[in-house]
Amino acid sequence: MTFATLRLRHGLMAAAVAVALVAAGPAWAWYLDPVTPVAHEVRTLFFKALALTGGFFILAEVLVLVAVLRFRARPGVPPATFHENVRLEILWTAIPAITLVILAGPTFTTLKYMETVPKSDLTVEVIGHQWFWEYRYPEHGVVFANEPLVVPQGKIIAADVSSIDVVHSWFVADFGVKMDANPGRVNHTWFEVERTGTFRGQCAELCGVLHGDMHIEVRVVTPEEFDRWIEQKKRGA
Amino acid sequence: MSGGSHAPSMTDAHAKPRTGISKWLFTTDHKLIGVMYVWLGFFFFAVGGLFALLLRTQLASPGLHVLKPEVYNQLMSLHGTFMIFFFTIPILAGLGNYIVPIQIGARDMAFPRVNAISFWLLIPAGLMMISSMFLQGGAAAGGWTSYPPLSDRQYSPGPGVDLWILGLHLAGLSSILGAINFVVTVTNLRAPGMTLWKIPMFCWAVFITQCIILFATPVLAGALTMLLTDRMFGTAFFLPSAGGDPVLWQHLFWFYSHPAVYIMVLPGMGMISQVLPVFASKRLFGYKGLVISTAGIGVIGFLVWGHHMFSTGIDPSLRFFFSLASMVIAVPTGVKIWSWIATIWGGSIRLRTPMLYAVGFIALFVIGGATGVWLALVPFDVQVHDTYFVVAHLHYVLFGGSLMAIFAGLYYWFPKISGRLYNEKLGQLHFWFTFIGMNLTFMPMHFMGILGMPRRIYTYQAQYASWNHVATLGSYVLGVGMLLFFVNMLWSLWKGPRATADPWEHIEATKTLEWTVTSPPPAENFATLPIIR
Ligand SMILES: [Cu+2]
Ligand SMILES: [Cu+2]
């Protein structure tokens, strides 16, 4: 079997796998479903990065493949002897550099957007413990642990994240939110969930034996339902 | 700059050549020391690899009970520690040890006894790591990053973390001594006529790497000492309850550990720059550009550690600075990739095993490079930081990069070092198992990570099951490939046909000095020191 037929086979196999993946549906999903403005922005930035760097990536892989297939040693065909070309070298230094400058723009604006906590409608304090999460609603005097966090849909939630023992990290992928919970300091982040539902996350910083069991569940409800829920919680406490 | 007169003479070794085990125990010969480094490296590669297979078995499906959570965390921590500090760094030091003095036309390293000490320090270091598994409380289980307070006494009371710290201290000392030795060797012991721009690319890469080690490793040693005194003597550098700051550890750790990525990958890039021209029968393209970009990566590599800390709450303007600096690294890395492609373009390519690995290196490293650029973008990094996306990225850099390069170099220099030829068919089979297994294992991890699966968890939610099945399958393919490799190497060492001085039939422009002497090279390498024209 020659290299070329091998490559061809690989190509066909890859295509078959790709078709199978699309047909297989959500089990083979490759990007999450963003539900906050920040997560949307992050996905847009990712697609921009993919578009800007993808060309270089494909060019490099194709050139390597073509070189290997085309320039095999053959009797009577001597190898080329060139070994420098200043113009080419300047070009392949400058073009990627310019591309990165272009990419730095949206990176900066997205960063600014996600790190500026807007005026919030609700503050929750998120406190990591080995191995569960404690949530506090200081404006309502509600405190609980080991239960889902409940927040209203379409409202700006400010989260103050910290820890009681080791470093944890509060991470809900669909929100585009990940904030380390450090003992001895409070980190600030925010999110605004666009639709109701239950969203799952998990502690993202190794925090000991049961790090893998430190799940996060966020229940996003309508503002009316939230008001009812918080009143009930207050009475219960 | 000519080094002939400085070349250490091993007169005592000449007087009474040692044999058997004492030949190895008491040697100061850079070649024997180099070979011992390689053996030690592969021992830890095998152990760390078996650990990885166990981890992947536990993760084959959600909710399995192959490993208990505490055992999972220990094996995961040791896998990282072994692969980085006891496989990649030592084996690169070993190949450098063997090849660099010969390539620059020297008879040995500048300080042969220090060289022996560097190697032997790794034995107690490794023993400490391994023995910690069998002590009460088990091995360190805080990942190879061992963030406090988790690694403080309160949360990790057993001796595991103490042994981990002391083991790394010894390994670090070994690295620092080795670095001094390499820097002095390349600076002072070059053969007459080997001016700066005639130093072979591999030697340049090793030289720049050792400079990085010299500046970075002492910082790790300092941080480890602080952690040790926090644990042992009641200091509180990283203890928030007494006014310390755990984030300080992360700064110090990554100040070393980001450059450590280049410590692990630059020598491999040097090997690639050596192997590609040989098997394309064409001179290396853009030699000076490659040297300058290697040095550039070495310098900028010290300014990017913060990209490991984008979600810790560090200052926003700092985040943007680290983001820019990390993106900048892509430029010199790109220069290398284009230069390698231009090197093989128009050549007469012989696809022998070293060349397959060198080409495979480019194909995989480009992926690790692209995901590296994305990870430099703070918002995207925050999304996938500490998820399997990062695991995928780092394995495309360290497995697809460093390890593929190590295999390229090892197959290339095997005849020179052992004096025998390996089995080419088995070598190529090993490559295909590695290349396919590698992609099956690590490509799905990108998707798991983007979908939100954190790293370092002993089990996971059902939605990530399908990609994990594929990754575990891939890891078994890798396991079979590595078996083929070990069989090939051991069988060839014993029964392989004898190698000539130059079994690869180098053209004049690619023939470095090691191919001008016998395989294996004689004691002290050169009867008369070569003169470089
Ligand atoms: Cu955790
Ligand atoms: Cu880094």
Coordinates of N, CA and C and ligand atoms in Angstrom, one line a residue, chain A residues 168 203-207 211 214, ligand 1:
Chain A
H168 N -11.4 26.8 44.6 CA -12.4 26.1 43.7 C -12.6 27.1 42.5
C203 N -17.4 22.4 39.5 CA -16.2 23.1 39.9 C -15.1 22.8 38.9
A204 N -14.3 23.8 38.6 CA -13.3 23.7 37.6 C -11.9 23.7 38.1
E205 N -11.7 23.9 39.4 CA -10.3 23.9 39.9 C -10.1 22.7 40.9
L206 N -9.1 21.9 40.7 CA -8.9 20.7 41.5 C -8.9 21.1 43.0
C207 N -9.8 20.5 43.8 CA -10.0 20.9 45.1 C -10.0 19.8 46.1
H211 N -13.4 16.5 44.1 CA -13.5 17.6 43.1 C -14.5 17.2 42.0
M214 N -18.3 17.9 42.6 CA -18.7 19.2 43.0 C -19.5 19.9 41.9
Ligands
CU1 CU -13.1 21.5 42.6

